[in-house]
Coordinates of C-alpha atoms and ligand atoms in Angstrom, one line a residue:
X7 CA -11.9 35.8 22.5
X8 CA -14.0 33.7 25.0
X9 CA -13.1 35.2 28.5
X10 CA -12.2 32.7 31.9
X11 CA -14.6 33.8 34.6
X12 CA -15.0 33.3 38.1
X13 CA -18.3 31.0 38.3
X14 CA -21.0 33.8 39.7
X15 CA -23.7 31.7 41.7
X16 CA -26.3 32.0 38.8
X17 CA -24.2 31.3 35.9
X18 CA -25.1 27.9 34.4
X19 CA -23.7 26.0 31.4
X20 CA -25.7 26.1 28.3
X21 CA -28.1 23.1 27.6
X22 CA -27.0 20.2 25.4
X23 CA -29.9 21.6 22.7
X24 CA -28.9 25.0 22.7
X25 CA -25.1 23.6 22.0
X26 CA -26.4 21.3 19.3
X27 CA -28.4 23.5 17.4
X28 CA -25.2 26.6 17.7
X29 CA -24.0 27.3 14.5
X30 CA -20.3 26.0 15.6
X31 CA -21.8 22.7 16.1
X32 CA -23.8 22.7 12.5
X33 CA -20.3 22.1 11.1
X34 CA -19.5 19.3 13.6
X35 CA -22.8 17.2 13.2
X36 CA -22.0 17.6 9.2
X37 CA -19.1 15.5 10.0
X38 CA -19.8 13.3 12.8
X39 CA -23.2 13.1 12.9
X40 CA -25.8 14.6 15.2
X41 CA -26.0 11.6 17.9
X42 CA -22.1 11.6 17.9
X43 CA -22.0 15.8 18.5
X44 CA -24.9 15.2 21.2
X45 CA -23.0 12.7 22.8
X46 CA -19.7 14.6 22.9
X47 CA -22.0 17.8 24.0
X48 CA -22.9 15.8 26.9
X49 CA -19.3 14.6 28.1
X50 CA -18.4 18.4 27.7
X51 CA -21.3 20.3 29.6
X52 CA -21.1 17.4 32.5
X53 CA -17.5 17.6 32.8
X54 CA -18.4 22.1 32.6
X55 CA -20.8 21.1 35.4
X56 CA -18.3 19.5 37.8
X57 CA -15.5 22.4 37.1
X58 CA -18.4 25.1 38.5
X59 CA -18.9 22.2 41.2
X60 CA -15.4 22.4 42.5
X61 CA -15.4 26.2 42.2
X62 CA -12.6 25.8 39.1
X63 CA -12.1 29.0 36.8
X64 CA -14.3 27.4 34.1
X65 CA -15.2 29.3 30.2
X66 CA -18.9 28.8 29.5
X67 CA -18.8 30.2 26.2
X68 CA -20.8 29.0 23.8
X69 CA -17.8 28.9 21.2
X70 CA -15.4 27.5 24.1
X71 CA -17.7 24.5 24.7
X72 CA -18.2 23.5 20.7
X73 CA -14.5 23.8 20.5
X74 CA -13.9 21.4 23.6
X75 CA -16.5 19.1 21.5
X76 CA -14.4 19.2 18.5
X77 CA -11.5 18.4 20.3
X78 CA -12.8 15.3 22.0
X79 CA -14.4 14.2 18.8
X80 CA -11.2 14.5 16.5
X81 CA -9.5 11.9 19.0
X82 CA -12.8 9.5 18.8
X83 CA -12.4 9.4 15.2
X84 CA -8.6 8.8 15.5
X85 CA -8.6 5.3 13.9
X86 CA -6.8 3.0 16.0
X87 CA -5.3 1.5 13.1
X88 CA -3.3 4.0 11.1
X89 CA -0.5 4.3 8.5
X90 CA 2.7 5.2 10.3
X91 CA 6.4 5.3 8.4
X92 CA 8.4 2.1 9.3
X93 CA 12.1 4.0 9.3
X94 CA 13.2 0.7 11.9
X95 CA 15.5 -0.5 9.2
X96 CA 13.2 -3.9 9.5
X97 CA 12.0 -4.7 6.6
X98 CA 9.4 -6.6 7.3
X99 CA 8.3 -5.7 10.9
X100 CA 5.9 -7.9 12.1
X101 CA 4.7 -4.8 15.0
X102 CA 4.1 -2.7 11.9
X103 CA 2.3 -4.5 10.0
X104 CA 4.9 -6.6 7.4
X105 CA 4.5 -6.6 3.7
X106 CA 3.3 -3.3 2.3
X107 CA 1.2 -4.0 -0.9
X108 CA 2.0 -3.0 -4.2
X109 CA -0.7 -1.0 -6.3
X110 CA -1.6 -3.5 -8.2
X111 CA -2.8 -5.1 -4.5
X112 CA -4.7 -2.7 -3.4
X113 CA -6.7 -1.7 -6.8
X114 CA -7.8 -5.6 -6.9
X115 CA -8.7 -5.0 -2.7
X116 CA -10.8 -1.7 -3.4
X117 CA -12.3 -3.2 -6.8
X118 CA -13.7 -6.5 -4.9
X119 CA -14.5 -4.3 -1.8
X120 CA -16.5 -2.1 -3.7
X121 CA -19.5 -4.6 -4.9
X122 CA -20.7 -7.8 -5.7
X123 CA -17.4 -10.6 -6.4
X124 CA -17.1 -13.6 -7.6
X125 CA -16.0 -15.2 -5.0
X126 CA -17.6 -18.4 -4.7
X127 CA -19.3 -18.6 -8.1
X128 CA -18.4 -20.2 -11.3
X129 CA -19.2 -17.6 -13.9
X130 CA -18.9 -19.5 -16.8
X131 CA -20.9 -22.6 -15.4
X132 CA -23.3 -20.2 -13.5
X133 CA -22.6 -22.7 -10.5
X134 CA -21.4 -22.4 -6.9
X135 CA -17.4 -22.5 -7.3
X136 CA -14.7 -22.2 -4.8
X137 CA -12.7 -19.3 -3.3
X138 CA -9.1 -21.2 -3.9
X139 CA -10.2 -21.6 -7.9
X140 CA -8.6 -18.2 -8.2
X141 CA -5.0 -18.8 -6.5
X142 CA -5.0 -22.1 -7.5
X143 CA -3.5 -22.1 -10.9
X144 CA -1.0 -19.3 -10.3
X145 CA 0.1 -20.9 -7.3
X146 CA 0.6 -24.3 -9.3
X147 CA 2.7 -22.4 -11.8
X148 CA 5.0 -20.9 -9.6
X149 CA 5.1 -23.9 -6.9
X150 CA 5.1 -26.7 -8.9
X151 CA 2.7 -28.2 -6.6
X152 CA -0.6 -30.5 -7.4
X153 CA -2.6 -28.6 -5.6
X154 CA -3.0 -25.1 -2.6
X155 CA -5.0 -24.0 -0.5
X156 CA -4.9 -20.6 1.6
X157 CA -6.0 -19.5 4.8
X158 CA -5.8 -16.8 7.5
X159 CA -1.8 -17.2 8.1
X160 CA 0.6 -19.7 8.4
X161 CA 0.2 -20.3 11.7
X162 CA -3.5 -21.5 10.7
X163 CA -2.5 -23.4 8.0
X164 CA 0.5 -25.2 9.7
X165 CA -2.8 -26.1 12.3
X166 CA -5.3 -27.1 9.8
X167 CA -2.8 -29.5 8.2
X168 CA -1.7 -30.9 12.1
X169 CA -5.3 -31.6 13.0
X170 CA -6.5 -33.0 9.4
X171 CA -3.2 -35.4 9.2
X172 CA -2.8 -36.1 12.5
X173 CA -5.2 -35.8 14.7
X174 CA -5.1 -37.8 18.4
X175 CA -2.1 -38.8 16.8
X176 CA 2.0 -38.5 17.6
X177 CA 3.9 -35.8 15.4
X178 CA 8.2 -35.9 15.7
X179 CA 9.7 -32.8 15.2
X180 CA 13.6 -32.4 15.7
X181 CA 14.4 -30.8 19.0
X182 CA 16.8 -28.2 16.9
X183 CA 13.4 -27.5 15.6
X184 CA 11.3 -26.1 17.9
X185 CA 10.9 -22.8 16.7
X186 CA 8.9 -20.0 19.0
X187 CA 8.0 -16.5 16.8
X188 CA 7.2 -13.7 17.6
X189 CA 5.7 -15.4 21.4
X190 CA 2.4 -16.6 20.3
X191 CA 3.4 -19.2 17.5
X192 CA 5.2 -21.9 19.6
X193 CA 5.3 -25.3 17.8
X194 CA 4.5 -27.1 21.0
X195 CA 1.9 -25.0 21.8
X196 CA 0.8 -25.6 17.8
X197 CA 0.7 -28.9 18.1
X198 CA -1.6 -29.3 21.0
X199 CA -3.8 -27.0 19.8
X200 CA -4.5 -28.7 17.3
X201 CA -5.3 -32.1 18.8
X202 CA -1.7 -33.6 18.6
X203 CA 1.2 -34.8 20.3
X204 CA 4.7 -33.5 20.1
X205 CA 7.1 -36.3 19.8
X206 CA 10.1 -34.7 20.4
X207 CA 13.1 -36.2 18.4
X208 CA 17.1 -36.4 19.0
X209 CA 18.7 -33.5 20.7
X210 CA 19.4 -29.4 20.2
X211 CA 21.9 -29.0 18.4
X212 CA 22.1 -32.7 17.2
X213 CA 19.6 -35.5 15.4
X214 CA 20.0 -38.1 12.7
X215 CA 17.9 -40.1 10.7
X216 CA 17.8 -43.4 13.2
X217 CA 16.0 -40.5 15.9
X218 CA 13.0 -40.4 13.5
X219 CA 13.5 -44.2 12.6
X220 CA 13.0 -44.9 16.1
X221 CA 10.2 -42.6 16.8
X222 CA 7.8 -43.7 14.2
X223 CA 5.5 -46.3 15.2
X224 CA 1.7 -46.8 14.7
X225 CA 0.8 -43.7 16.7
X226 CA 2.4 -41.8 14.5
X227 CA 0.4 -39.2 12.6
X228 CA 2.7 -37.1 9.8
X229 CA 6.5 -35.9 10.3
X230 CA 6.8 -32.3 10.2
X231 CA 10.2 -30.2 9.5
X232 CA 10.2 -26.2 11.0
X233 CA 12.6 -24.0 9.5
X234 CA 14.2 -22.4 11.6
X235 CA 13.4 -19.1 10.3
X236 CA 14.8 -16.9 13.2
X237 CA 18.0 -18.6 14.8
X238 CA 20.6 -21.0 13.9
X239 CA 22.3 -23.3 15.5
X240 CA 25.8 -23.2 15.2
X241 CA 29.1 -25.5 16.2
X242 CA 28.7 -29.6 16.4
X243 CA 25.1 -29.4 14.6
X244 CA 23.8 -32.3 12.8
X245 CA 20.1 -32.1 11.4
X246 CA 18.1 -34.6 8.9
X247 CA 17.7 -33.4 5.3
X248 CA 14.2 -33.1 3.4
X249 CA 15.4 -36.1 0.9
X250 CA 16.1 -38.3 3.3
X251 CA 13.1 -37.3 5.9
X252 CA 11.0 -37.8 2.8
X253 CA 12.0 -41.3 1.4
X254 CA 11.7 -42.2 5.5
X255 CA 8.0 -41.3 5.5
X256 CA 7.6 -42.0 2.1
X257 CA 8.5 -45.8 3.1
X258 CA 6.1 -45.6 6.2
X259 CA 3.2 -44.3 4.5
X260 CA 3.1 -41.5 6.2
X261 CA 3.4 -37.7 5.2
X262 CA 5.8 -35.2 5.2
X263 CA 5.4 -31.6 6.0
X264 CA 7.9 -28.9 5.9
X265 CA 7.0 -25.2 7.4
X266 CA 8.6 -23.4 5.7
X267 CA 7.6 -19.8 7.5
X268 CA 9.1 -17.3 5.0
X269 CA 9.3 -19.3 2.0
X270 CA 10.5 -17.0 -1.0
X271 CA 8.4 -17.5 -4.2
X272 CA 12.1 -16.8 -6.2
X273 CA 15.4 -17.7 -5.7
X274 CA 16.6 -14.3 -4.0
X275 CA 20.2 -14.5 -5.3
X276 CA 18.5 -14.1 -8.8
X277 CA 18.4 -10.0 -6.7
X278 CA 21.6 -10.6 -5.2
X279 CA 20.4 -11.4 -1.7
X280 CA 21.0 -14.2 0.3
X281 CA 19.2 -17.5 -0.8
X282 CA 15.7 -18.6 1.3
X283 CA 14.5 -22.2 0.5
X284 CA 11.5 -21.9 -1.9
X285 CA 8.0 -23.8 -1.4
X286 CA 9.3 -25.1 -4.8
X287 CA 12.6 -26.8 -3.8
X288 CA 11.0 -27.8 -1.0
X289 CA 8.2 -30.2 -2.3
X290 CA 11.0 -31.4 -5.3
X291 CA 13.5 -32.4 -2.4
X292 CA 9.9 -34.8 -1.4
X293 CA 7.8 -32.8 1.4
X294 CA 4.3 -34.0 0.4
X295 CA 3.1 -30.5 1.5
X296 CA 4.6 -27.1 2.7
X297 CA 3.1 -23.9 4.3
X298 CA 4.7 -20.3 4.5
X299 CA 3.2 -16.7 4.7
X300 CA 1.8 -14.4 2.9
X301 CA 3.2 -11.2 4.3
X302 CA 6.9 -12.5 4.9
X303 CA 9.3 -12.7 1.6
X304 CA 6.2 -13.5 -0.4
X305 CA 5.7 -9.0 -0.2
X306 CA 1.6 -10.0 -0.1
X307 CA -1.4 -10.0 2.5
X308 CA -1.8 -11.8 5.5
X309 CA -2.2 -15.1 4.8
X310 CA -0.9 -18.8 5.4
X311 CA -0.4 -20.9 1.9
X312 CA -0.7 -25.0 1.8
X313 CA 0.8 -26.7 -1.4
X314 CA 1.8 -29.8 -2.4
X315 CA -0.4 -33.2 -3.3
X316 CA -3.9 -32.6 -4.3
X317 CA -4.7 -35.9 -2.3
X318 CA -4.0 -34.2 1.0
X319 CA -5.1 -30.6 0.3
X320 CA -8.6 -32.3 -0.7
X321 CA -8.8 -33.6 3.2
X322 CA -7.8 -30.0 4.1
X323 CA -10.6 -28.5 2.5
X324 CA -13.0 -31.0 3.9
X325 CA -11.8 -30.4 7.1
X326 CA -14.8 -27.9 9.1
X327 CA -11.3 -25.9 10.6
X328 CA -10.5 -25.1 7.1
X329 CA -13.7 -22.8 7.0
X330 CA -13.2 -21.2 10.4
X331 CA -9.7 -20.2 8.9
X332 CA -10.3 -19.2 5.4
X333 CA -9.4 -15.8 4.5
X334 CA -11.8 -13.1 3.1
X335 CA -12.2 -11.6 -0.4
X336 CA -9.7 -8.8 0.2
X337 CA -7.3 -11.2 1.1
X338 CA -7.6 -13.4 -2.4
X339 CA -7.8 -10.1 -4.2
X340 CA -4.5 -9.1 -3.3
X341 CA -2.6 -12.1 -2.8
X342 CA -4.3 -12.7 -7.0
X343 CA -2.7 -9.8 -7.5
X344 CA 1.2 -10.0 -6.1
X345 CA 1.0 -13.8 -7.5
X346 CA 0.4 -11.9 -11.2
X347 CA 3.2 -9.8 -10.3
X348 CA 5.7 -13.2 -9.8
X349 CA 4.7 -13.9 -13.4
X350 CA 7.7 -11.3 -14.7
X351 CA 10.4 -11.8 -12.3
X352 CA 12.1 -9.2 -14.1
X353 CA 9.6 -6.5 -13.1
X354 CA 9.3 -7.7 -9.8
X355 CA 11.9 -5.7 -7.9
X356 CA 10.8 -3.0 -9.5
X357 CA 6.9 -3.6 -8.5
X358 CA 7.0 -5.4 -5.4
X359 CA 7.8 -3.4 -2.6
X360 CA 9.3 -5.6 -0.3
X361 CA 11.5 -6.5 -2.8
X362 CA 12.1 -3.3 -3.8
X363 CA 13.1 -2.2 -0.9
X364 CA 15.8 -5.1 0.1
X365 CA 17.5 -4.5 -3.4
X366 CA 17.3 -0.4 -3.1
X367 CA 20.7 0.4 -4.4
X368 CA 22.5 1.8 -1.1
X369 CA 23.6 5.2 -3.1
X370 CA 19.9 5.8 -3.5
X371 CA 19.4 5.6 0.1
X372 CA 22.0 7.6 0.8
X373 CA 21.0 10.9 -1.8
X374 CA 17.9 10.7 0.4
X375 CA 19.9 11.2 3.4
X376 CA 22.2 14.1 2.1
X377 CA 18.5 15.7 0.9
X378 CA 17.0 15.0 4.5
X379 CA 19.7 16.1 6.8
X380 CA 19.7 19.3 6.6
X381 CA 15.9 20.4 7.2
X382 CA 15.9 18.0 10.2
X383 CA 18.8 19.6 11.3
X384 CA 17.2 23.2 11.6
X385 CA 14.7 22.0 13.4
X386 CA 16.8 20.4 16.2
X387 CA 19.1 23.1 16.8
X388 CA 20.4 23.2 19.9
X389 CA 18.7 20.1 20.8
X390 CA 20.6 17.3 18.7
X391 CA 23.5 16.9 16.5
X392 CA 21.5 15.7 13.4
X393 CA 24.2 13.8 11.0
X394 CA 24.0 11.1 8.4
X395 CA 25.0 7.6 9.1
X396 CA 25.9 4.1 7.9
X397 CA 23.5 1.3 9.4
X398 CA 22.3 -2.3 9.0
X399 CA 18.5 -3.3 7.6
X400 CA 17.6 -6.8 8.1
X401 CA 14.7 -8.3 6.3
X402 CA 12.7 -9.1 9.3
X403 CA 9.7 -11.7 10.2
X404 CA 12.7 -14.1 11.2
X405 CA 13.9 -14.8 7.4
X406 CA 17.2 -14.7 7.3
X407 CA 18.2 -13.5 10.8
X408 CA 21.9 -13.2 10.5
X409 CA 21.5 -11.5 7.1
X410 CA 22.3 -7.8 7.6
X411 CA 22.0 -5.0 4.4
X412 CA 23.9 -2.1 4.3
X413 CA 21.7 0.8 4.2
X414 CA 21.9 4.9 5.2
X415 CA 20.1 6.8 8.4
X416 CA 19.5 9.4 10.2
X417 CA 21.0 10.1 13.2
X418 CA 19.9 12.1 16.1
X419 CA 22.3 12.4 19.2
X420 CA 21.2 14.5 22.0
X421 CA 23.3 17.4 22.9
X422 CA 24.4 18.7 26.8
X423 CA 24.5 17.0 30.3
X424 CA 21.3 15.8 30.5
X425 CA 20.2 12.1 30.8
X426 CA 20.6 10.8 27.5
X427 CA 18.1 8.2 27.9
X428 CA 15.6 10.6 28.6
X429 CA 16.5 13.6 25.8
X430 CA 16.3 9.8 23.5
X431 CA 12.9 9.0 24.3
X432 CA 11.9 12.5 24.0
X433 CA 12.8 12.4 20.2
X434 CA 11.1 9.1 20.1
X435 CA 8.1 10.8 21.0
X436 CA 8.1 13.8 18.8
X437 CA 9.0 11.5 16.0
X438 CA 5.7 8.7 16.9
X439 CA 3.4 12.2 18.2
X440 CA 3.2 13.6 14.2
X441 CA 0.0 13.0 12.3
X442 CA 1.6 10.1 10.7
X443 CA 3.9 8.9 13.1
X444 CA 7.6 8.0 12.3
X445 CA 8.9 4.8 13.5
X446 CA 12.8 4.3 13.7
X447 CA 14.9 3.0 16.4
X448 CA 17.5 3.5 18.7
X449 CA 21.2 2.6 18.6
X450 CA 24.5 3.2 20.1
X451 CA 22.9 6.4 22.2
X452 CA 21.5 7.7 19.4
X453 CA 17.5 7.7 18.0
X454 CA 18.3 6.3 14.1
X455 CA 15.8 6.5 10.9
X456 CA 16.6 3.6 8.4
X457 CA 15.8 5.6 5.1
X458 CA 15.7 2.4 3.1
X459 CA 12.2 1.8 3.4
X460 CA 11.0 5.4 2.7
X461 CA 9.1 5.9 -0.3
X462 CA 8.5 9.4 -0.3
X463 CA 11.2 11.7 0.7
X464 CA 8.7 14.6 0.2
X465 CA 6.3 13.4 3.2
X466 CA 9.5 12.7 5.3
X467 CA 10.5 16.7 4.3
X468 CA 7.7 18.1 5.3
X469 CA 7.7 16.2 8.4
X470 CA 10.5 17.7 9.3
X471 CA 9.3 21.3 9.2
X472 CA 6.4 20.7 10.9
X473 CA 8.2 18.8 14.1
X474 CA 7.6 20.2 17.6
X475 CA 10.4 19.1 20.0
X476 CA 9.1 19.0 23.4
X477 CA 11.4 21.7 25.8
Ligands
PLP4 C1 6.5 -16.8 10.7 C2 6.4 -18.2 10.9 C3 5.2 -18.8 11.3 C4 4.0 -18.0 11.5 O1 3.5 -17.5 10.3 P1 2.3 -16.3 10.4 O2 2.0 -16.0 9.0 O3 2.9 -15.2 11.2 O4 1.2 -17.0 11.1 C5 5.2 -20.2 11.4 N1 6.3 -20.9 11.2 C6 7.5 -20.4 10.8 C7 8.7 -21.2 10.6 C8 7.6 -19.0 10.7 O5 8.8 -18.4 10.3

């Protein structure tokens, strides 16, 4: 044991060599690296340094200072990005990252990662090809569209296709229609950004066709339709269909764009969940092209899909935005991937995860529950009534906002007087302090894990012996 003593007037920290070269740091510098060990060995002897300084009771034991080191560098190599357990009862949770990728995904990400790809290279023709050759054809299959195109996300691509089509030109969108998600994806914001003007047409919670009639005009660019992924409008509401926006622009020359955010590849009551209107329905009801995410109902990547005519998606690609937006390798590898999956809708639930986990049969969810209650319940004796609970999951990313799923939680209530706000956030913490933190939320006084997302109910066991819950 390293003994705490009383600086004496000659005792002096080691030097940063002799720390370096100790045989405690030989095992740091195997795994960080000897500039990173000589660095932290620096922060650590200057910091020793002051502590003698200010006359503090300071340890300058050799062992005492390479464990400080290790310390500091384990929380350097922390990644900022890590793997946490979304048990929010969100399905898709934008703050935590959305779609989790099926295996498939992620053996087609580490394959292209690995090496040398394809990417933009003909290999039958031995010739420069193009990075959309290899969504194309699946995308066509299960779109019924002409032509696609992908980029970063679906805010990009609902840009790209503003500033190709309609550039220094007018845009009407429905005022029921303009959508804000998630703060930073405003359609009036969109549309400025990307070198257009808003033409805002008929009212709130009420517009009909003669509103666009009167608003097209030769400054007219495109007419674009928003879903309106995230609220509804409710009561005296009257909006314009896709049909009969489509045969308006259709007759003006102009065309039509729907956004459809979400966009479900499959009709979801096929799983028994509430129908989202499909990139397919969308361009047969006449929208000459739609966009929608990767990572919402789709279960893939991060990434914003265009289909529709192969006319306009060819000025897309043209367009020098289109490069700044494209998406990487990694991206295409896995979005390849989940579109394969689509190909046998009757595996999919079964394979996709995000679809898995909005059709997890709810007694599943709950045999989880009956397993899991009673370790976490030893280790918050005294501290919380640990019990299980009926709750709500919704899907998330602002599809289908009203559309709540039965599920099974968690819950952890706070015993005694004290503040319950504060004995709450102090399970919060214990819960988001583990080595993979645990993400749930709180409701009705109580901190609540949504088991419908968890995988594996052996990590979320363990968890629960190893939790410290702070006095
Ligand atoms: C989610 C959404 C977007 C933004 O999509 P990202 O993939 O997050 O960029 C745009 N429009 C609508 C209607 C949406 O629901």
């Amino acid at each position: 044991m390293a003994d705490y003593t009383k600086p004496a007037p000659n005792s002096r920290p080691p030097s940063v060599d002799r720390i370096v070269r100790s045989g405690g740091a030989a095992a740091l510098v195997d795994v960080h690296g000897r500039s990173e060990v000589t660095r932290a060995a620096r922060l650590v002897l200057s910091d020793l340094r002051q502590k003698l300084l200010n006359g503090e009771a300071t340890d300058l034991a050799e062992e005492a200072v390479v464990g400080a080191m290790s310390q500091l560098l384990a929380r350097v190599s922390d990644h900022p990005l890590r793997r946490v357990l979304n048990l929010t009862g969100t399905v898709l949770h934008t703050n935590l990252g959305r779609a989790t990728l099926p295996k498939e995904a992620i053996d087609a990400v580490v394959d292209v990662a690995r090496g040398a790809s394809n990417l933009e290279y003909d290999i039958a023709a031995g010739s420069r090809g193009d990075r959309d050759q290899h969504l194309e054809a699946a995308l066509q299959r299960l779109v019924g569209c002409e032509a696609a195109t992908v980029v970063n996300n679906n805010a990009a691509a609902v840009m790209l296709v503003l500033n190709t089509l309609a550039l220094g030109r007018q845009v009407p969108v429905s005022r029921g229609e303009l959508v804000e998600i998630g703060g930073s994806f405003r359609i009036p914001e969109i549309m400025s950004g990307s070198g257009c003007t808003l033409r805002e047409v008929g009212t709130t919670n009420r517009t009909h066709l003669k509103d666009f009639e009167r608003a097209l005009g030769p400054d007219t660019g495109l007419v674009m339709k928003v879903h309106t992924s995230n609220y509804v409008i409710e009561g005296f509401t009257a909006s314009v269909t896709e049909k009969e926006l489509a045969a308006l622009c259709q007759s003006n020359g102009l065309p039509f764009v729907v956004d459809l955010g979400a966009g479900s590849l499959v009709d979801l009551r096929r799983y028994g969940l509430p129908h989202e209107p499909t990139p397919a329905e969308t361009l047969r009801a006449g929208a000459d092209l739609v966009t929608f995410s990767g990572d919402k109902l789709l279960g893939g990547p991060q990434a914003g899909i265009i289909a529709g005519r192969k006319s306009l998606i060819d000025r897309l690609k043209a367009n020098p935005m289109k490069r700044a937006l494209r998406c990487d390798k990694m991206t295409i590898a896995a979005l390849g991937a989940v579109l394969r999956l689509y190909a046998d809708p009757d595996r999919l639930a079964e394979r996709l995860p995000t679809l898995r986990a909005l059709t997890r049969p709810i007694d599943e969810i709950r045999a989880l529950a009956d397993r899991l209650v009673e370790p976490f319940s030893r280790s918050f004796t005294g501290r919380a009534s640990v019990t299980v609970v009926e709750c709500t999951s919704v899907i998330g990313s602002g599809a289908l906002p009203r559309k709540t799923i039965p599920s099974v939680g968690i819950a952890f209530c706070p015993l005694g007087e004290r503040s319950s706000g504060t004995a709450l956030s102090r399970i919060c913490r214990s819960f988001a302090g583990l080595p993979t933190p645990v993400i749930g939320r709180i409701h009705d006084g109580a901190f609540v894990l949504d088991l419908r997302c968890l995988e594996h109910a052996d990590e979320l066991e363990r968890i629960a012996g190893q939790l410290r819950i702070e006095p």
